[in-house]
Amino acid sequence: MSNYPDTYRYTKEHEWVSVEGDTATIGITLHAQKELGDIVYVDLPKPGLKLAPGDTFGSVESVKAVSDIYSPVGGEVLEVNPALADAPESLNADPHGDAWLVKVRLTNPAEVEALLSAGDYESFIGG
């Protein structure tokens, strides 16, 4: 069984997107969190920030490195995951579930279709 949900889309920068209606939930992939190691801090934007595809909207800090997080899609940040402020390490436990980063109202839902499928992402990372 794949570690990467088929209903999500992925980027080569190791973010995932799950879409419901005009809202995209964005997180980092299992591969990204494994590469980072133990995550100690997550810096996320305030709601209302407008993003274009490829914009940096935050960072994840681990004991090894600090990595920027890039928006896979354009839109407005509606919500950030409040749990990550108190428990950034939850990204290590559940990066594709409860440890999502932000929810964005999509500017152009078609942008999601240009992202990688789960199979394409797994091929990209050599999985």
N, CA, C and O atoms as a MOPAC input file, in Angstrom:
PM7 MOZYME 1SCF
protein

 N      0.83000 1    -1.19100 1     0.00000 1
 C      0.00000 1     0.00000 1     0.00000 1
 C      0.87600 1     1.25700 1     0.00000 1
 O      1.93300 1     1.28500 1     0.63000 1
 N      0.43900 1     2.26300 1    -0.69200 1
 C      1.18900 1     3.50100 1    -0.81400 1
 C      1.11000 1     4.32700 1     0.47700 1
 O      0.09600 1     4.32100 1     1.17400 1
 N      2.18200 1     5.02100 1     0.76900 1
 C      2.18700 1     5.98400 1     1.86600 1
 C      1.59300 1     7.32200 1     1.44700 1
 O      1.45300 1     8.22900 1     2.26800 1
 N      1.24200 1     7.44600 1     0.16500 1
 C      0.80200 1     8.71700 1    -0.39100 1
 C     -0.63500 1     8.59300 1    -0.89500 1
 O     -0.88300 1     7.90100 1    -1.88200 1
 N     -1.58600 1     9.25700 1    -0.23000 1
 C     -2.99800 1     9.13100 1    -0.62000 1
 C     -3.22600 1     9.49200 1    -2.08600 1
 O     -2.73900 1    10.51100 1    -2.57500 1
 N     -3.97900 1     8.63100 1    -2.77600 1
 C     -4.27900 1     8.84300 1    -4.20000 1
 C     -5.10900 1    10.08700 1    -4.46100 1
 O     -5.05800 1    10.64700 1    -5.55600 1
 N     -5.87200 1    10.52500 1    -3.46800 1
 C     -6.74600 1    11.67900 1    -3.66800 1
 C     -5.99700 1    13.00200 1    -3.53000 1
 O     -6.55100 1    14.05900 1    -3.83100 1
 N     -4.74800 1    12.95700 1    -3.08100 1
 C     -3.94400 1    14.16700 1    -2.94600 1
 C     -3.14900 1    14.39000 1    -4.23400 1
 O     -2.97000 1    13.47500 1    -5.03700 1
 N     -2.67500 1    15.63500 1    -4.41100 1
 C     -1.71900 1    15.96900 1    -5.46500 1
 C     -0.43900 1    16.44200 1    -4.76900 1
 O     -0.47600 1    16.88100 1    -3.61900 1
 N      0.68900 1    16.34900 1    -5.47400 1
 C      1.99000 1    16.56600 1    -4.84200 1
 C      2.86600 1    17.49400 1    -5.67800 1
 O      2.65400 1    17.66000 1    -6.87900 1
 N      3.86100 1    18.09800 1    -5.01000 1
 C      4.82500 1    18.95300 1    -5.71200 1
 C      6.21900 1    18.34800 1    -5.59800 1
 O      6.47700 1    17.49100 1    -4.75400 1
 N      7.10200 1    18.81000 1    -6.45900 1
 C      8.49700 1    18.36600 1    -6.39300 1
 C      9.22300 1    19.00600 1    -5.21500 1
 O     10.35600 1    18.63400 1    -4.90900 1
 N      8.57900 1    19.96600 1    -4.55400 1
 C      9.14900 1    20.56800 1    -3.33600 1
 C      8.63900 1    19.83000 1    -2.09600 1
 O      8.93700 1    20.22800 1    -0.96900 1
 N      7.87400 1    18.75900 1    -2.30200 1
 C      7.42200 1    17.85500 1    -1.22800 1
 C      6.28100 1    18.41900 1    -0.38300 1
 O      6.22400 1    18.21700 1     0.83000 1
 N      5.36600 1    19.13700 1    -1.06100 1
 C      4.10800 1    19.50300 1    -0.41500 1
 C      2.99300 1    18.67500 1    -1.02400 1
 O      3.10100 1    18.18800 1    -2.14900 1
 N      1.90200 1    18.52300 1    -0.25000 1
 C      0.71600 1    17.85800 1    -0.77800 1
 C     -0.46800 1    18.81700 1    -0.68900 1
 O     -0.47700 1    19.76100 1     0.10100 1
 N     -1.47100 1    18.53800 1    -1.53300 1
 C     -2.70400 1    19.32100 1    -1.57400 1
 C     -3.87600 1    18.35300 1    -1.60400 1
 O     -3.88000 1    17.38100 1    -2.35900 1
 N     -4.86000 1    18.63200 1    -0.77800 1
 C     -6.12300 1    17.90400 1    -0.80000 1
 C     -7.21700 1    18.94200 1    -1.00500 1
 O     -7.26200 1    19.94400 1    -0.29100 1
 N     -8.10100 1    18.71200 1    -1.97600 1
 C     -9.09900 1    19.72000 1    -2.32100 1
 C    -10.49800 1    19.24400 1    -1.96400 1
 O    -10.88700 1    18.11200 1    -2.25000 1
 N    -11.24000 1    20.14300 1    -1.33200 1
 C    -12.65300 1    19.92300 1    -1.05500 1
 C    -13.38400 1    21.19700 1    -1.45300 1
 O    -13.21600 1    22.23800 1    -0.81800 1
 N    -14.20300 1    21.11400 1    -2.51500 1
 C    -14.85200 1    22.31700 1    -3.02800 1
 C    -13.80000 1    23.28000 1    -3.54000 1
 O    -12.97600 1    22.91400 1    -4.37800 1
 N    -13.82100 1    24.54600 1    -3.03000 1
 C    -12.81800 1    25.52700 1    -3.47000 1
 C    -11.73200 1    25.72700 1    -2.41000 1
 O    -10.99400 1    26.71200 1    -2.43900 1
 N    -11.64900 1    24.77800 1    -1.47600 1
 C    -10.65800 1    24.88300 1    -0.40400 1
 C     -9.59300 1    23.80000 1    -0.55800 1
 O     -9.89800 1    22.61500 1    -0.69600 1
 N     -8.34000 1    24.23700 1    -0.53100 1
 C     -7.21000 1    23.31200 1    -0.60100 1
 C     -6.54400 1    23.24600 1     0.76100 1
 O     -6.22700 1    24.27500 1     1.35700 1
 N     -6.33400 1    22.03600 1     1.25100 1
 C     -5.53800 1    21.82600 1     2.45700 1
 C     -4.13600 1    21.46500 1     1.99100 1
 O     -3.96100 1    20.62800 1     1.10500 1
 N     -3.13400 1    22.10500 1     2.59700 1
 C     -1.74100 1    21.92800 1     2.17800 1
 C     -0.92000 1    21.40900 1     3.35600 1
 O     -1.08800 1    21.84800 1     4.49300 1
 N     -0.02800 1    20.46200 1     3.05500 1
 C      0.87400 1    19.95100 1     4.08400 1
 C      2.18900 1    19.53900 1     3.46100 1
 O      2.39600 1    19.69900 1     2.25800 1
 N      3.08000 1    19.00600 1     4.28700 1
 C      4.32700 1    18.45500 1     3.75400 1
 C      4.19700 1    16.94000 1     3.69900 1
 O      3.43700 1    16.33800 1     4.45700 1
 N      4.94400 1    16.34100 1     2.79700 1
 C      4.82500 1    14.90000 1     2.57700 1
 C      5.61300 1    14.09300 1     3.61000 1
 O      6.48800 1    14.60500 1     4.30800 1
 N      5.26700 1    12.83700 1     3.66900 1
 C      5.97800 1    11.88400 1     4.51200 1
 C      7.47000 1    11.89700 1     4.17700 1
 O      8.31500 1    11.87100 1     5.07200 1
 N      7.78200 1    11.93700 1     2.88800 1
 C      9.17600 1    11.98700 1     2.44500 1
 C      9.87400 1    13.21500 1     3.03700 1
 O     10.99500 1    13.11100 1     3.53600 1
 N      9.21300 1    14.37900 1     2.98000 1
 C      9.81400 1    15.61500 1     3.49400 1
 C     10.10700 1    15.50100 1     4.98100 1
 O     11.19100 1    15.86800 1     5.43400 1
 N      9.14400 1    14.99100 1     5.74100 1
 C      9.37800 1    14.92500 1     7.18300 1
 C     10.46100 1    13.89900 1     7.52500 1
 O     11.19400 1    14.08300 1     8.49600 1
 N     10.57000 1    12.82700 1     6.74500 1
 C     11.65200 1    11.86100 1     6.98000 1
 C     13.01800 1    12.49200 1     6.70700 1
 O     13.98200 1    12.25000 1     7.43300 1
 N     13.08400 1    13.30500 1     5.64700 1
 C     14.33800 1    13.97700 1     5.30300 1
 C     14.72400 1    14.99400 1     6.36800 1
 O     15.90300 1    15.14800 1     6.68900 1
 N     13.73000 1    15.68900 1     6.91600 1
 C     13.99100 1    16.72100 1     7.92000 1
 C     14.41100 1    16.13400 1     9.26100 1
 O     15.25800 1    16.70100 1     9.95200 1
 N     13.82700 1    15.01200 1     9.62800 1
 C     14.08700 1    14.45800 1    10.95100 1
 C     13.13000 1    15.06200 1    11.97200 1
 O     12.01600 1    15.45300 1    11.62400 1
 N     13.55500 1    15.14000 1    13.22100 1
 C     12.67100 1    15.61000 1    14.29700 1
 C     12.34700 1    17.08800 1    14.12800 1
 O     13.23000 1    17.94300 1    14.19400 1
 N     11.08100 1    17.37100 1    13.91200 1
 C     10.62400 1    18.74400 1    13.68800 1
 C     10.40100 1    19.43300 1    15.03500 1
 O      9.73900 1    18.90000 1    15.92600 1
 N     10.97900 1    20.64600 1    15.15800 1
 C     10.91700 1    21.35600 1    16.43700 1
 C     10.13600 1    22.66800 1    16.36000 1
 O      9.74400 1    23.20900 1    17.39400 1
 N      9.90400 1    23.18500 1    15.15000 1
 C      9.19800 1    24.46600 1    15.03100 1
 C      8.59500 1    24.56900 1    13.64000 1
 O      9.19400 1    24.13200 1    12.65700 1
 N      7.39000 1    25.15700 1    13.56600 1
 C      6.73300 1    25.41300 1    12.28800 1
 C      6.31900 1    26.87600 1    12.26300 1
 O      5.63700 1    27.34800 1    13.17200 1
 N      6.73000 1    27.59400 1    11.22600 1
 C      6.37400 1    29.00500 1    11.05600 1
 C      5.33200 1    29.07600 1     9.94400 1
 O      5.61800 1    28.73400 1     8.79600 1
 N      4.12000 1    29.52200 1    10.28700 1
 C      3.02200 1    29.57600 1     9.32200 1
 C      2.49400 1    31.00000 1     9.19700 1
 O      2.66300 1    31.80800 1    10.11000 1
 N      1.84900 1    31.31400 1     8.05600 1
 C      1.36100 1    32.68400 1     7.83500 1
 C      0.07800 1    32.95500 1     8.63000 1
 O     -0.51600 1    32.05700 1     9.22600 1
 N     -0.31600 1    34.21600 1     8.61400 1
 C     -1.60000 1    34.59100 1     9.21000 1
 C     -2.69200 1    34.42700 1     8.15900 1
 O     -2.43100 1    34.62200 1     6.97200 1
 N     -3.92300 1    34.07000 1     8.57200 1
 C     -5.03100 1    34.03800 1     7.61800 1
 C     -5.15400 1    35.38200 1     6.90300 1
 O     -4.90300 1    36.44300 1     7.47400 1
 N     -5.54900 1    35.29700 1     5.63300 1
 C     -5.69800 1    36.49800 1     4.82300 1
 C     -4.56500 1    36.68800 1     3.83100 1
 O     -4.71000 1    37.43700 1     2.86500 1
 N     -3.42200 1    36.01400 1     4.05600 1
 C     -2.29900 1    36.13100 1     3.13200 1
 C     -2.70700 1    35.57600 1     1.76800 1
 O     -3.28000 1    34.49200 1     1.66800 1
 N     -2.39600 1    36.34800 1     0.71800 1
 C     -2.68400 1    35.89100 1    -0.64100 1
 C     -1.41900 1    35.25400 1    -1.21200 1
 O     -0.33000 1    35.82400 1    -1.14000 1
 N     -1.58800 1    34.06300 1    -1.77800 1
 C     -0.46500 1    33.29500 1    -2.30800 1
 C     -0.61600 1    33.07300 1    -3.80500 1
 O     -1.72600 1    32.92800 1    -4.31800 1
 N      0.51000 1    33.04800 1    -4.49100 1
 C      0.56900 1    32.58200 1    -5.87300 1
 C      1.30000 1    31.24700 1    -5.84700 1
 O      2.06100 1    30.97900 1    -4.91700 1
 N      1.07900 1    30.40000 1    -6.86000 1
 C      1.80400 1    29.13300 1    -6.88600 1
 C      3.31400 1    29.37500 1    -6.79900 1
 O      3.86000 1    30.21300 1    -7.51600 1
 N      3.97300 1    28.63500 1    -5.91800 1
 C      5.41500 1    28.75800 1    -5.76500 1
 C      5.84700 1    29.74300 1    -4.69000 1
 O      7.02400 1    29.77900 1    -4.32900 1
 N      4.90500 1    30.55400 1    -4.16300 1
 C      5.26100 1    31.48500 1    -3.09200 1
 C      5.66600 1    30.72300 1    -1.83400 1
 O      5.10300 1    29.67300 1    -1.52600 1
 N      6.64000 1    31.25800 1    -1.11800 1
 C      7.00900 1    30.72500 1     0.18800 1
 C      5.99300 1    31.24700 1     1.19400 1
 O      5.73300 1    32.44900 1     1.24200 1
 N      5.41700 1    30.36100 1     1.99600 1
 C      4.45000 1    30.83900 1     2.99000 1
 C      4.80600 1    30.46100 1     4.41400 1
 O      4.04600 1    30.74400 1     5.34000 1
 N      5.95000 1    29.82700 1     4.59900 1
 C      6.34800 1    29.47200 1     5.95100 1
 C      7.58400 1    28.61000 1     5.90500 1
 O      8.22100 1    28.45300 1     4.86400 1
 N      7.91400 1    28.04800 1     7.07100 1
 C      9.06600 1    27.16800 1     7.13200 1
 C      8.86900 1    26.12500 1     8.21900 1
 O      8.08700 1    26.29100 1     9.15500 1
 N      9.61200 1    25.05100 1     8.05200 1
 C      9.61500 1    23.96800 1     9.02600 1
 C     11.05500 1    23.83100 1     9.50600 1
 O     11.98200 1    23.73100 1     8.70200 1
 N     11.23100 1    23.82800 1    10.81900 1
 C     12.56700 1    23.72600 1    11.39300 1
 C     12.69600 1    22.38300 1    12.09400 1
 O     11.84300 1    21.99000 1    12.89000 1
 N     13.78200 1    21.69300 1    11.77700 1
 C     14.06800 1    20.42300 1    12.43100 1
 C     15.41100 1    20.54400 1    13.13400 1
 O     16.06900 1    21.58200 1    13.06300 1
 N     15.80800 1    19.48400 1    13.80600 1
 C     17.12100 1    19.50000 1    14.44600 1
 C     18.23700 1    19.57000 1    13.39900 1
 O     19.36900 1    19.92300 1    13.72900 1
 N     17.92800 1    19.23600 1    12.13600 1
 C     18.93900 1    19.20600 1    11.08600 1
 C     18.97000 1    20.46500 1    10.22600 1
 O     20.04000 1    20.90200 1     9.80100 1
 N     17.78400 1    21.05700 1     9.96400 1
 C     17.72100 1    22.12300 1     8.96200 1
 C     16.43600 1    22.92800 1     9.09200 1
 O     15.50300 1    22.54000 1     9.79500 1
 N     16.41500 1    24.06300 1     8.39300 1
 C     15.19800 1    24.83900 1     8.23100 1
 C     14.83500 1    24.77000 1     6.74900 1
 O     15.67300 1    25.04500 1     5.89100 1
 N     13.59300 1    24.40400 1     6.44800 1
 C     13.15300 1    24.28800 1     5.05800 1
 C     11.96400 1    25.19600 1     4.81500 1
 O     11.01900 1    25.22800 1     5.60300 1
 N     12.02100 1    25.93600 1     3.71000 1
 C     10.87500 1    26.75100 1     3.31900 1
 C      9.74600 1    25.85300 1     2.84900 1
 O      9.96700 1    24.74200 1     2.36800 1
 N      8.52600 1    26.36400 1     3.00200 1
 C      7.33700 1    25.67300 1     2.49900 1
 C      6.78800 1    26.53900 1     1.36700 1
 O      6.61700 1    27.74800 1     1.51900 1
 N      6.51400 1    25.89900 1     0.22900 1
 C      6.04600 1    26.60500 1    -0.95600 1
 C      4.59000 1    26.26400 1    -1.23000 1
 O      4.16500 1    25.12200 1    -1.06000 1
 N      3.83500 1    27.26500 1    -1.65300 1
 C      2.43200 1    27.01100 1    -1.97100 1
 C      2.31300 1    26.32000 1    -3.32900 1
 O      2.81400 1    26.82900 1    -4.33200 1
 N      1.65500 1    25.17200 1    -3.36400 1
 C      1.47200 1    24.49300 1    -4.65200 1
 C      0.44800 1    25.18700 1    -5.53900 1
 O      0.43700 1    24.98700 1    -6.75400 1
 N     -0.41400 1    26.00500 1    -4.93300 1
 C     -1.53600 1    26.62900 1    -5.64400 1
 C     -1.68100 1    28.08300 1    -5.20100 1
 O     -1.13300 1    28.49700 1    -4.18000 1
 N     -2.43100 1    28.84600 1    -5.99500 1
 C     -2.72500 1    30.22000 1    -5.63000 1
 C     -4.01400 1    30.29400 1    -4.83300 1
 O     -4.93200 1    29.49700 1    -5.02600 1
 N     -4.06700 1    31.27200 1    -3.92800 1
 C     -5.28800 1    31.46200 1    -3.15300 1
 C     -5.03900 1    32.28200 1    -1.90700 1
 O     -3.95600 1    32.83100 1    -1.70500 1
 N     -6.06100 1    32.35600 1    -1.07700 1
 C     -5.99200 1    33.11600 1     0.16100 1
 C     -5.99900 1    32.15700 1     1.34400 1
 O     -6.82400 1    31.24600 1     1.41200 1
 N     -5.07400 1    32.37000 1     2.27300 1
 C     -5.00300 1    31.53000 1     3.46300 1
 C     -6.24900 1    31.77800 1     4.31200 1
 O     -6.49900 1    32.90000 1     4.75200 1
 N     -7.02700 1    30.71600 1     4.53600 1
 C     -8.23800 1    30.79600 1     5.35000 1
 C     -7.96500 1    30.42500 1     6.80000 1
 O     -8.55300 1    30.99000 1     7.72200 1
 N     -7.06500 1    29.46900 1     6.98600 1
 C     -6.86800 1    28.88600 1     8.30800 1
 C     -5.46900 1    28.29300 1     8.37900 1
 O     -4.95300 1    27.77300 1     7.39000 1
 N     -4.86200 1    28.37500 1     9.55500 1
 C     -3.61500 1    27.64800 1     9.80100 1
 C     -3.89400 1    26.62000 1    10.88700 1
 O     -4.80400 1    26.79500 1    11.69700 1
 N     -3.12600 1    25.57100 1    10.90100 1
 C     -3.34800 1    24.48900 1    11.86200 1
 C     -2.85500 1    24.94100 1    13.23900 1
 O     -1.64900 1    25.05100 1    13.45800 1
 N     -3.78300 1    25.20400 1    14.17100 1
 C     -3.37400 1    25.71700 1    15.47500 1
 C     -2.58800 1    24.69600 1    16.29800 1
 O     -1.80900 1    25.08000 1    17.17000 1
 N     -2.77900 1    23.41300 1    16.03500 1
 C     -2.10400 1    22.37100 1    16.81200 1
 C     -0.59700 1    22.40300 1    16.62700 1
 O      0.14400 1    21.98600 1    17.51800 1
 N     -0.12700 1    22.89700 1    15.46700 1
 C      1.30900 1    22.86500 1    15.18100 1
 C      2.10000 1    23.87200 1    16.00900 1
 O      3.30300 1    23.69900 1    16.20000 1
 N      1.44400 1    24.92100 1    16.50400 1
 C      2.14500 1    25.89800 1    17.34800 1
 C      2.60400 1    25.23200 1    18.64500 1
 O      3.71100 1    25.48300 1    19.12100 1
 N      1.75300 1    24.39000 1    19.20700 1
 C      2.06200 1    23.73600 1    20.47600 1
 C      2.77300 1    22.39300 1    20.29200 1
 O      3.52000 1    21.95100 1    21.16600 1
 N      2.53300 1    21.75500 1    19.14600 1
 C      3.08100 1    20.40700 1    18.94700 1
 C      3.61900 1    20.24800 1    17.52300 1
 O      3.06800 1    19.47500 1    16.74000 1
 N      4.69900 1    20.97800 1    17.17600 1
 C      5.24500 1    20.86000 1    15.81400 1
 C      5.69300 1    19.43800 1    15.48400 1
 O      5.72500 1    19.04400 1    14.31800 1
 N      6.03900 1    18.66800 1    16.52400 1
 C      6.49500 1    17.28800 1    16.29800 1
 C      5.38900 1    16.39500 1    15.74600 1
 O      5.66700 1    15.29600 1    15.26800 1
 N      4.12500 1    16.85700 1    15.80600 1
 C      3.03800 1    16.05200 1    15.22200 1
 C      3.22400 1    15.88500 1    13.71500 1
 O      2.67300 1    14.95800 1    13.12100 1
 N      4.00200 1    16.78300 1    13.09300 1
 C      4.32700 1    16.62500 1    11.66400 1
 C      5.09500 1    15.32500 1    11.41900 1
 O      4.96700 1    14.72700 1    10.35100 1
 N      5.88500 1    14.88500 1    12.38700 1
 C      6.61100 1    13.63200 1    12.21800 1
 C      5.67500 1    12.43200 1    12.29600 1
 O      5.93200 1    11.40300 1    11.67200 1
 N      4.59200 1    12.55800 1    13.06000 1
 C      3.69700 1    11.42800 1    13.29000 1
 C      2.62800 1    11.28800 1    12.21600 1
 O      2.28800 1    10.16900 1    11.83100 1
 N      2.08800 1    12.41000 1    11.72100 1
 C      0.93000 1    12.33900 1    10.82600 1
 C      0.95800 1    13.44900 1     9.77400 1
 O      0.04600 1    14.27400 1     9.72900 1
 N      2.00800 1    13.48000 1     8.91700 1
 C      2.12600 1    14.59100 1     7.97000 1
 C      1.01500 1    14.64900 1     6.92600 1
 O      0.74600 1    15.72100 1     6.38400 1
 N      0.36100 1    13.52200 1     6.63000 1
 C     -0.69700 1    13.52400 1     5.61600 1
 C     -2.08700 1    13.62100 1     6.23300 1
 O     -3.08700 1    13.51800 1     5.52300 1
 N     -2.16000 1    13.81800 1     7.54900 1
 C     -3.46200 1    13.84300 1     8.21200 1
 C     -3.62900 1    15.04200 1     9.11200 1
 O     -3.78900 1    16.16900 1     8.64400 1
 N     -3.59000 1    14.79100 1    10.42100 1
 C     -3.85700 1    15.84400 1    11.39900 1
 C     -2.83700 1    16.96800 1    11.37900 1
 O     -3.12400 1    18.06200 1    11.86600 1
 N     -1.66200 1    16.73200 1    10.83200 1
 C     -0.60800 1    17.74800 1    10.83800 1
 C     -0.57100 1    18.54100 1     9.53200 1
 O      0.50600 1    18.88200 1     9.04300 1
 N     -1.74400 1    18.83600 1     8.96600 1
 C     -1.80000 1    19.73300 1     7.79900 1
 C     -1.29600 1    21.10900 1     8.23300 1
 O     -1.25700 1    21.41100 1     9.42600 1
 N     -0.91300 1    21.94100 1     7.26600 1
 C     -0.33200 1    23.24800 1     7.58000 1
 C     -1.34000 1    24.38000 1     7.45500 1
 O     -1.60900 1    25.09200 1     8.42200 1
 N     -1.89900 1    24.54300 1     6.25200 1
 C     -2.84300 1    25.64500 1     6.00600 1
 C     -3.98700 1    25.18300 1     5.12600 1
 O     -3.88700 1    24.18800 1     4.40700 1
 N     -5.08500 1    25.93700 1     5.20400 1
 C     -6.20100 1    25.77800 1     4.26500 1
 C     -6.29800 1    27.06900 1     3.47400 1
 O     -6.23500 1    28.16700 1     4.02700 1
 N     -6.45300 1    26.91000 1     2.15500 1
 C     -6.42500 1    28.03300 1     1.22700 1
 C     -7.67100 1    27.99300 1     0.35400 1
 O     -8.05800 1    26.93200 1    -0.13600 1
 N     -8.30600 1    29.16600 1     0.15900 1
 C     -9.38700 1    29.24600 1    -0.83700 1
 C     -8.72500 1    29.39500 1    -2.19300 1
 O     -8.00900 1    30.36700 1    -2.43600 1
 N     -8.96300 1    28.43400 1    -3.08200 1
 C     -8.30000 1    28.40100 1    -4.38200 1
 C     -8.71600 1    29.56500 1    -5.27300 1
 O     -9.89800 1    29.89300 1    -5.37900 1
 N     -7.72200 1    30.18400 1    -5.91300 1
 C     -7.97600 1    31.20000 1    -6.92500 1
 C     -8.34800 1    30.51300 1    -8.23900 1
 O     -9.26900 1    30.93500 1    -8.93800 1
 N     -7.60500 1    29.43900 1    -8.56000 1
 C     -7.80800 1    28.72900 1    -9.82400 1
 C     -7.69700 1    27.22600 1    -9.56900 1
 O     -6.59500 1    26.67800 1    -9.57500 1
 N     -8.83900 1    26.55100 1    -9.34400 1
 C     -8.79900 1    25.11800 1    -9.02800 1
 C     -8.07600 1    24.27000 1   -10.08000 1
 O     -7.60100 1    23.18100 1    -9.75800 1
 N     -7.98100 1    24.74100 1   -11.32300 1
 C     -7.30300 1    23.97900 1   -12.38000 1
 C     -5.81200 1    23.81000 1   -12.07500 1
 O     -5.18200 1    22.88700 1   -12.59000 1
 N     -5.23900 1    24.69400 1   -11.24200 1
 C     -3.81600 1    24.57700 1   -10.90100 1
 C     -3.51200 1    23.23200 1   -10.23800 1
 O     -2.41100 1    22.69800 1   -10.37700 1
 N     -4.47800 1    22.70200 1    -9.52900 1
 C     -4.28000 1    21.43800 1    -8.81500 1
 C     -4.00200 1    20.31000 1    -9.80500 1
 O     -3.19700 1    19.42000 1    -9.53100 1
 N     -4.66800 1    20.34900 1   -10.95100 1
 C     -4.51500 1    19.28400 1   -11.94600 1
 C     -3.10700 1    19.21800 1   -12.51000 1
 O     -2.68900 1    18.16900 1   -13.00000 1
 N     -2.37100 1    20.31600 1   -12.44900 1
 C     -1.01000 1    20.34300 1   -12.98800 1
 C     -0.00300 1    19.70500 1   -12.03200 1
 O      1.14800 1    19.48800 1   -12.40900 1
 N     -0.41500 1    19.40500 1   -10.81300 1
 C      0.49100 1    18.82900 1    -9.82100 1
 C      0.63800 1    17.32400 1   -10.03100 1
 O     -0.10500 1    16.72300 1   -10.80700 1
 N      1.58900 1    16.72900 1    -9.34200 1
 C      1.87500 1    15.30800 1    -9.50100 1
 C      0.81300 1    14.42800 1    -8.83500 1
 O      0.29600 1    14.75900 1    -7.76800 1
 N      0.50000 1    13.31500 1    -9.47600 1
 C     -0.33700 1    12.30000 1    -8.84300 1
 C      0.50800 1    11.57000 1    -7.80300 1
 O      1.72600 1    11.73900 1    -7.75900 1
 N     -0.13300 1    10.76600 1    -6.97400 1
 C      0.60600 1     9.99000 1    -5.96800 1
 C      1.65700 1     9.09600 1    -6.63100 1
 O      2.79500 1     9.02700 1    -6.16500 1
 N      1.28500 1     8.42000 1    -7.70400 1
 C      2.21900 1     7.54200 1    -8.40500 1
 C      3.38800 1     8.30300 1    -9.00000 1
 O      4.53300 1     7.85700 1    -8.92400 1
 N      3.09500 1     9.46300 1    -9.59600 1
 C      4.16100 1    10.28400 1   -10.17800 1
 C      5.10400 1    10.80700 1    -9.08900 1
 O      6.31800 1    10.86800 1    -9.28200 1
 N      4.52500 1    11.18200 1    -7.94700 1
 C      5.36200 1    11.67100 1    -6.85300 1
 C      6.27300 1    10.55900 1    -6.32000 1
 O      7.45800 1    10.77500 1    -6.07000 1
 N      5.70000 1     9.38100 1    -6.15500 1
 C      6.51300 1     8.25100 1    -5.66600 1
 C      7.63500 1     7.92200 1    -6.64800 1
 O      8.74200 1     7.58900 1    -6.22500 1
 N      7.37000 1     8.00800 1    -7.93800 1
 C      8.43300 1     7.80500 1    -8.93500 1
 C      9.49800 1     8.89300 1    -8.80300 1
 O     10.69300 1     8.61500 1    -8.89700 1
 N      9.05500 1    10.13400 1    -8.58500 1
 C      9.96800 1    11.27200 1    -8.45400 1
 C     10.92500 1    11.08900 1    -7.27600 1
 O     12.11400 1    11.38400 1    -7.39500 1
 N     10.41900 1    10.60600 1    -6.14600 1
 C     11.26400 1    10.44900 1    -4.95500 1
 C     11.98000 1     9.09000 1    -4.93700 1
 O     12.75300 1     8.79300 1    -4.02600 1
 N     11.70700 1     8.28300 1    -5.95200 1
 C     12.37600 1     6.99700 1    -6.04200 1
 C     11.74900 1     5.93300 1    -5.14600 1
 O     12.38700 1     4.96100 1    -4.74000 1
 N     10.44100 1     6.16900 1    -4.85200 1
 C      9.73900 1     5.24200 1    -3.95100 1
 C      9.08600 1     4.15100 1    -4.71900 1
 O      8.44900 1     3.27700 1    -4.12900 1

